[in-house]
Coordinates of N, CA and C in Angstrom, one line a residue:
M226 N 5.6 12.0 -2.2 CA 6.3 13.5 -2.1 C 7.1 13.4 -1.0
L227 N 8.3 13.9 -1.2 CA 9.3 13.9 -0.2 C 10.0 15.4 0.1
W228 N 10.0 15.9 1.2 CA 10.4 17.2 1.6 C 11.4 17.1 2.9
K229 N 12.5 17.8 2.8 CA 13.4 18.0 3.8 C 12.8 19.1 4.5
D230 N 12.6 18.9 5.7 CA 12.1 20.3 6.7 C 13.1 21.1 7.0
N231 N 13.0 22.4 6.6 CA 14.2 23.4 6.7 C 14.1 23.7 8.4
H232 N 12.9 23.5 9.1 CA 12.7 24.0 10.4 C 13.4 22.9 11.3
Q233 N 13.2 21.7 11.0 CA 13.8 20.8 11.7 C 14.7 19.8 10.9
S234 N 15.9 20.1 10.8 CA 16.8 19.3 9.8 C 17.0 18.0 9.9
S235 N 16.4 17.4 11.2 CA 16.6 16.0 11.4 C 15.4 15.3 10.7
Q236 N 14.5 15.8 10.3 CA 13.1 15.2 9.9 C 13.0 15.5 8.5
T237 N 12.2 14.4 8.0 CA 11.9 14.3 6.5 C 10.4 14.2 6.5
Y238 N 9.8 14.8 5.7 CA 8.3 14.8 5.6 C 8.0 13.7 4.4
F239 N 7.2 12.7 4.4 CA 6.7 11.9 3.5 C 5.1 12.1 3.3
G240 N 4.7 12.5 2.1 CA 3.1 12.6 2.0 C 2.8 11.8 0.7
I241 N 1.6 11.6 0.7 CA 0.9 10.8 -0.5 C -0.1 11.6 -1.1
C242 N 0.1 12.1 -2.4 CA -1.1 12.9 -2.8 C -1.9 12.0 -3.8
K243 N -3.2 11.8 -3.4 CA -4.2 10.7 -4.0 C -5.0 11.6 -5.1
N244 N -4.9 12.9 -5.0 CA -5.8 13.5 -6.0 C -5.0 14.9 -6.5
I245 N -4.5 14.8 -7.8 CA -3.8 16.0 -8.2 C -4.8 17.1 -8.9
G246 N -6.1 16.7 -8.7 CA -7.1 17.8 -9.3 C -7.5 17.8 -10.7
F247 N -6.9 16.8 -11.3 CA -7.5 16.6 -12.8 C -7.1 15.1 -13.3
K248 N -7.8 14.8 -14.3 CA -7.8 13.7 -15.0 C -7.3 13.8 -16.4
V249 N -6.4 13.1 -17.1 CA -6.3 13.2 -18.5 C -7.1 12.0 -19.1
L250 N -8.1 12.5 -20.2 CA -8.8 11.7 -20.8 C -8.5 11.7 -22.4
T251 N -8.7 10.5 -23.0 CA -8.5 10.4 -24.6 C -9.7 10.5 -25.3
K252 N -9.8 11.5 -26.1 CA -11.0 11.6 -26.8 C -10.5 11.6 -28.4
G253 N -10.7 10.5 -29.0 CA -10.1 10.3 -30.3 C -8.6 10.3 -30.2
S254 N -8.0 11.0 -31.0 CA -6.6 11.0 -30.6 C -6.1 12.1 -30.1
N255 N -6.9 12.9 -29.4 CA -6.7 14.2 -28.6 C -6.7 13.6 -27.0
K256 N -5.7 14.3 -26.3 CA -5.8 14.0 -24.7 C -6.2 15.3 -24.2
V257 N -7.3 15.3 -23.4 CA -8.0 16.4 -22.8 C -7.7 16.4 -21.2
K258 N -7.3 17.6 -20.7 CA -7.3 17.6 -19.2 C -8.6 18.1 -18.6
V259 N -9.2 17.2 -17.9 CA -10.5 17.4 -17.2 C -10.4 17.7 -15.6
S260 N -10.8 18.9 -15.2 CA -10.8 19.2 -13.8 C -11.6 18.3 -13.0
T261 N -11.1 17.8 -11.7 CA -11.8 17.0 -10.8 C -11.9 17.8 -9.5
E262 N -12.2 17.1 -8.5 CA -12.3 17.8 -7.1 C -10.9 18.5 -6.8
P263 N -11.1 19.4 -6.0 CA -9.9 20.2 -5.5 C -8.6 19.3 -5.2
S264 N -7.5 19.6 -5.7 CA -6.3 18.8 -5.6 C -5.8 18.8 -4.1
D265 N -5.2 17.6 -3.6 CA -4.6 17.5 -2.5 C -3.3 18.4 -2.2
L266 N -2.6 18.7 -3.2 CA -1.4 19.5 -3.3 C -1.1 20.7 -2.2
D267 N -2.2 21.6 -2.3 CA -2.2 22.8 -1.5 C -2.2 22.3 0.0
S268 N -3.1 21.3 0.4 CA -3.1 20.9 1.7 C -1.9 20.2 2.2
I269 N -1.2 19.5 1.4 CA 0.2 18.9 1.5 C 1.0 20.0 1.8
L270 N 1.2 20.8 1.0 CA 2.0 22.0 1.1 C 1.9 22.7 2.5
N271 N 0.7 22.9 2.8 CA 0.3 23.5 4.1 C 0.8 22.7 5.4
E272 N 0.4 21.3 5.1 CA 1.0 20.3 6.2 C 2.5 20.3 6.3
I273 N 3.1 20.3 5.2 CA 4.7 20.5 5.2 C 5.1 21.6 5.8
Q274 N 4.4 22.7 5.9 CA 5.2 24.1 6.4 C 4.5 24.1 7.8
S275 N 3.2 23.6 8.2 CA 2.9 23.6 9.6 C 3.7 22.7 10.6
L276 N 3.8 23.4 11.6 CA 4.7 22.5 12.6 C 3.7 22.0 13.8
N277 N 2.3 22.0 13.5 CA 1.6 21.2 14.6 C 1.7 19.8 14.1
G278 N 1.2 18.9 14.9 CA 1.2 17.5 14.7 C 0.0 16.8 13.9
N279 N -0.8 17.7 13.6 CA -2.1 17.1 13.0 C -1.6 16.8 11.4
L280 N -1.2 15.5 11.2 CA -0.9 15.3 9.8 C -2.1 14.3 9.2
K281 N -2.4 14.5 7.9 CA -3.6 13.8 7.2 C -3.0 13.3 6.1
Y282 N -2.0 13.7 5.4 CA -1.5 13.2 4.1 C -0.1 12.6 4.2
G283 N 0.6 12.6 5.3 CA 1.9 12.2 5.6 C 2.4 12.2 7.0
R284 N 3.8 12.0 6.8 CA 4.2 11.8 8.2 C 5.6 12.4 8.1
R285 N 6.2 13.0 9.3 CA 7.4 13.5 9.4 C 8.4 12.3 10.2
I286 N 9.5 12.0 9.7 CA 10.3 11.0 10.0 C 11.7 11.4 10.5
N287 N 12.3 11.1 11.6 CA 13.6 11.3 12.1 C 14.4 10.0 11.7
F288 N 15.3 10.2 10.8 CA 16.2 9.2 10.0 C 17.5 9.2 10.7
D289 N 17.8 7.7 10.9 CA 19.1 7.3 11.3 C 19.5 6.2 10.4
D290 N 20.8 5.8 10.6 CA 21.5 5.0 9.7 C 20.9 3.6 9.6
S291 N 19.9 3.1 10.6 CA 19.2 1.9 10.7 C 18.1 1.9 9.6
F292 N 17.7 2.9 9.1 CA 16.6 2.9 8.1 C 16.9 2.2 6.8
H293 N 16.2 1.2 6.4 CA 16.4 0.5 5.1 C 15.8 1.1 3.9
R294 N 14.5 1.9 4.3 CA 13.7 2.3 3.2 C 13.6 3.8 3.1
W295 N 13.4 4.5 2.0 CA 13.2 5.7 1.9 C 12.2 6.0 0.8
D296 N 10.9 5.7 1.0 CA 9.8 5.8 0.2 C 8.4 6.2 0.8
A297 N 7.8 7.0 0.3 CA 6.5 7.5 0.9 C 5.6 6.3 1.0
N298 N 5.5 5.5 0.1 CA 4.4 4.5 0.3 C 4.6 3.5 1.6
Y299 N 6.0 3.6 1.9 CA 6.2 2.8 3.2 C 5.9 3.7 4.5
H300 N 6.5 4.9 4.5 CA 6.4 5.7 5.5 C 5.2 6.2 5.9
A301 N 4.5 6.8 4.8 CA 3.3 7.6 5.0 C 2.1 6.8 4.7
S302 N 2.1 5.6 4.4 CA 1.0 4.6 4.2 C 0.7 3.8 5.4
L303 N 1.6 3.6 6.4 CA 1.4 2.8 7.5 C 0.9 3.6 8.7
S304 N 0.1 3.1 9.8 CA -0.5 3.9 10.6 C 0.6 4.2 11.6
E305 N 0.5 5.1 12.5 CA 1.5 5.6 13.5 C 1.7 4.5 14.4
Q306 N 0.9 3.7 14.7 CA 1.1 2.5 15.6 C 1.8 1.4 14.8
E307 N 1.5 1.1 13.7 CA 2.3 0.2 12.8 C 3.7 0.7 12.6
F308 N 3.9 1.9 12.3 CA 5.2 2.4 12.1 C 6.0 2.3 13.2
T309 N 5.6 2.6 14.4 CA 6.3 2.8 15.8 C 6.6 1.3 16.1
K310 N 5.8 0.3 15.8 CA 6.2 -1.2 16.1 C 7.5 -1.5 15.3
I311 N 7.2 -1.1 14.0 CA 8.7 -1.6 13.2 C 9.7 -0.8 13.7
V312 N 9.7 0.4 13.8 CA 10.9 1.1 14.2 C 11.4 0.9 15.6
E313 N 10.7 0.7 16.5 CA 11.1 0.4 17.7 C 11.3 -1.2 18.0
S314 N 11.2 -2.1 17.2 CA 11.4 -3.4 17.2 C 13.1 -3.4 17.3
S315 N 13.4 -4.1 18.2 CA 14.9 -4.3 18.6 C 15.2 -5.6 17.7
K316 N 14.5 -6.3 17.2 CA 14.8 -7.6 16.6 C 15.2 -7.4 15.0
E317 N 15.9 -8.2 14.3 CA 16.2 -8.0 13.0 C 14.9 -8.1 12.1
Y318 N 14.0 -9.1 12.5 CA 12.9 -9.3 11.8 C 11.7 -9.3 12.7
I319 N 10.6 -8.7 12.4 CA 9.4 -8.9 13.2 C 8.3 -9.6 12.5
K320 N 7.5 -10.3 13.3 CA 6.3 -11.2 12.7 C 5.4 -10.1 12.1
I321 N 4.8 -10.7 11.0 CA 3.7 -10.0 10.3 C 2.8 -9.7 11.1
S322 N 2.4 -10.5 12.1 CA 1.3 -10.4 13.1 C 1.3 -9.3 14.3
E323 N 2.7 -8.9 14.1 CA 2.9 -7.6 15.1 C 2.4 -6.4 14.4
V324 N 2.3 -6.4 13.1 CA 1.8 -5.1 12.4 C 0.7 -5.1 11.5
A325 N 0.2 -6.2 11.5 CA -0.9 -6.5 10.7 C -2.0 -7.4 11.3
S326 N -3.2 -7.5 10.8 CA -4.1 -8.5 11.2 C -4.6 -9.5 10.1
L327 N -5.0 -10.6 10.6 CA -5.4 -11.5 9.5 C -7.0 -11.3 9.2
I328 N -7.4 -11.3 7.9 CA -8.7 -10.9 7.6 C -9.3 -12.4 7.1
N329 N -10.3 -12.8 7.6 CA -10.9 -14.1 7.4 C -12.2 -13.7 6.4
D330 N -12.4 -12.8 6.0 CA -13.7 -12.3 5.2 C -13.6 -13.3 4.0
R331 N -14.7 -14.0 3.7 CA -14.7 -14.9 2.4 C -16.1 -14.6 1.5
I332 N -15.8 -14.8 0.5 CA -16.9 -14.6 -0.5 C -16.9 -15.8 -1.6
D333 N -18.1 -16.1 -2.3 CA -18.2 -17.0 -3.2 C -18.3 -16.4 -4.6
P334 N -17.3 -16.2 -5.3 CA -17.2 -15.5 -6.6 C -18.3 -15.8 -7.7
R335 N -18.7 -17.2 -7.5 CA -19.6 -17.6 -8.4 C -21.0 -16.9 -8.3
R336 N -21.2 -16.4 -6.9 CA -22.5 -15.6 -6.9 C -22.4 -14.2 -7.1
I337 N -21.3 -13.7 -7.3 CA -21.1 -12.3 -7.5 C -20.7 -11.9 -8.9
Y338 N -19.7 -12.8 -9.4 CA -19.0 -12.2 -10.8 C -19.2 -13.5 -11.7
K339 N -19.2 -13.0 -13.2 CA -19.0 -14.0 -14.0 C -17.6 -14.4 -14.3
E340 N -16.6 -13.5 -14.2 CA -15.1 -13.8 -14.3 C -14.6 -12.7 -13.3
F341 N -13.3 -13.0 -13.0 CA -12.7 -12.1 -11.9 C -11.1 -12.4 -12.0
R342 N -10.3 -11.8 -11.5 CA -8.9 -11.8 -11.4 C -8.5 -12.6 -10.3
Y343 N -7.8 -13.7 -10.6 CA -7.3 -14.7 -9.7 C -5.8 -14.7 -9.4
I344 N -5.2 -14.8 -8.1 CA -3.8 -14.7 -7.9 C -3.6 -16.0 -7.5
E345 N -2.5 -16.9 -8.1 CA -1.9 -18.0 -7.6 C -0.6 -17.8 -6.9
I346 N -0.1 -18.6 -6.2 CA 1.2 -18.7 -5.7 C 2.3 -18.3 -6.7
S347 N 2.1 -19.2 -8.0 CA 3.1 -18.9 -9.1 C 3.1 -17.4 -9.6
D348 N 2.2 -16.7 -9.1 CA 1.8 -15.3 -9.8 C 2.5 -14.2 -9.0
I349 N 3.1 -14.6 -7.8 CA 3.8 -13.6 -6.9 C 5.3 -13.8 -7.1
Q350 N 6.0 -12.7 -7.6 CA 7.2 -12.5 -7.9 C 8.1 -12.5 -6.4
T351 N 9.2 -12.6 -6.7 CA 10.2 -12.4 -5.4 C 10.2 -11.0 -5.0
T352 N 10.1 -10.1 -5.9 CA 10.0 -8.5 -5.7 C 8.7 -8.3 -4.9
G353 N 7.9 -9.2 -4.7 CA 6.5 -8.9 -4.1 C 5.5 -8.3 -4.9
I354 N 5.7 -8.2 -6.1 CA 4.4 -7.9 -7.1 C 3.6 -9.2 -7.5
A355 N 2.4 -9.0 -7.5 CA 1.5 -10.1 -7.8 C 1.0 -9.9 -9.1
N356 N 1.0 -10.9 -10.1 CA 0.3 -10.6 -11.2 C -1.2 -11.5 -10.9
S357 N -1.9 -11.4 -11.9 CA -3.2 -12.3 -11.8 C -3.7 -12.6 -13.2
K358 N -4.5 -13.7 -13.1 CA -5.1 -14.2 -14.3 C -6.7 -14.1 -14.3
L359 N -7.2 -13.8 -15.5 CA -8.4 -13.5 -15.7 C -9.2 -15.0 -15.7
I360 N -10.2 -15.3 -14.7 CA -10.8 -16.7 -15.1 C -12.4 -16.4 -14.8
T361 N -12.8 -17.3 -15.2 CA -14.5 -17.4 -15.2 C -14.8 -17.8 -13.7
A362 N -15.8 -17.6 -13.3 CA -16.1 -18.0 -11.8 C -16.3 -19.5 -11.8
I363 N -17.1 -19.9 -12.8 CA -17.3 -21.3 -12.9 C -16.2 -22.1 -12.6
D364 N -14.9 -21.8 -13.2 CA -13.8 -22.3 -13.3 C -12.8 -22.3 -12.2
A365 N -13.3 -21.3 -11.2 CA -12.6 -20.9 -9.9 C -12.2 -22.1 -9.1
P366 N -11.0 -22.1 -8.4 CA -10.8 -23.2 -7.6 C -11.7 -23.1 -6.3
S367 N -11.9 -24.0 -5.4 CA -12.8 -23.8 -4.2 C -12.1 -23.0 -3.2
R368 N -10.8 -22.7 -3.4 CA -10.1 -22.0 -2.3 C -10.0 -20.4 -2.8
A369 N -10.7 -20.1 -3.8 CA -10.9 -18.7 -4.3 C -12.0 -18.0 -3.6
R370 N -11.6 -17.5 -2.5 CA -12.7 -17.0 -1.5 C -12.3 -15.6 -0.9
K371 N -11.1 -15.3 -1.0 CA -10.7 -14.0 -0.5 C -10.4 -12.7 -1.5
Q372 N -11.0 -11.7 -1.1 CA -10.7 -10.6 -2.0 C -9.6 -9.9 -1.7
V373 N -8.6 -9.5 -2.8 CA -7.5 -8.7 -2.4 C -7.7 -7.1 -2.8
K374 N -7.1 -6.4 -1.7 CA -7.2 -5.1 -1.8 C -6.0 -4.3 -1.7
L375 N -5.9 -3.1 -2.2 CA -4.6 -2.4 -2.2 C -3.8 -2.4 -1.0
N376 N -2.4 -2.5 -0.9 CA -1.6 -2.7 0.2 C -2.0 -4.0 1.1
D377 N -2.7 -5.0 0.6 CA -2.7 -6.2 1.3 C -1.5 -7.0 1.3
V378 N -1.2 -7.7 2.3 CA -0.1 -8.6 2.4 C -0.7 -10.1 2.4
L379 N -0.3 -10.9 1.2 CA -0.7 -12.2 1.0 C 0.1 -13.3 1.5
A380 N -0.6 -14.2 2.1 CA 0.1 -15.4 2.6 C -0.6 -16.6 2.1
S381 N 0.3 -17.6 1.8 CA -0.4 -18.6 1.0 C -0.9 -19.5 2.1
T382 N -2.2 -20.2 1.7 CA -2.8 -21.1 2.7 C -2.7 -22.5 2.1
V383 N -2.2 -22.7 1.0 CA -1.8 -24.1 0.5 C -0.4 -24.2 0.1
R384 N 0.3 -25.3 -0.2 CA 1.5 -25.7 -0.3 C 2.3 -25.0 0.7
P385 N 2.3 -25.5 2.0 CA 3.1 -25.1 3.1 C 4.5 -25.2 2.9
E386 N 4.8 -26.4 2.1 CA 6.2 -26.9 1.9 C 7.1 -25.7 1.2
Q387 N 6.5 -24.9 0.6 CA 7.3 -23.5 0.1 C 7.8 -22.5 1.1
K388 N 7.3 -22.7 2.5 CA 7.6 -22.1 3.6 C 7.9 -20.7 3.2
G389 N 7.1 -19.7 2.7 CA 7.1 -18.4 2.5 C 8.2 -18.0 1.4
D390 N 8.8 -19.0 0.7 CA 9.8 -18.6 -0.3 C 9.4 -17.6 -1.2
K391 N 8.2 -17.4 -1.4 CA 7.5 -16.3 -2.2 C 7.4 -15.0 -1.5

C-alpha cells in the first residue's frame, strides 16, 4: 500500500497488509467469501493518518533522486536498522553481511519429510526468483540441509566458480 502523506509532502508511506479480513474459497463451481480475523486495513489507515512514530505495518520514507526502488516489499519489510544501513551507505554497493546475517541452522530432511521442494543453483533466475523441484527425501543430495523461508537471501555453497552470477 502506498500513500503520499498530505501532512508532510516529502514523505511517502509504504505499508504491507497481511490480512484483508476474508478469504475466497471455492465450493464446487462457486466462490464464497469467508470472513477471517479483523482486517489490517483500518489499522493501516489509522497509521497513515497518525503523525506519531509508532509504525507497525509500514514506514514513512523521505525520497530523493538516489532511490532506485519504489515498492512496499522493499521499504516496509526491512527493519529500520537494515533500511538505515542501506540508505546511509555512501558506497555504490554494500555487502550482504552489512544488512543480513548468515543462518547456519541445518536439518536432515530424511528424518522429517517423505518429499520436499529443493532449490538448485540452476533454479534461480537472474531476476532473483527461485523455482524448486519436488524430490523425495531419500533422493536428496547430502547438501540439502537448509530450510528456505520467505524473504531469505540465498547464497550458493557449491560451484564457487559461478561467482554469484545468479
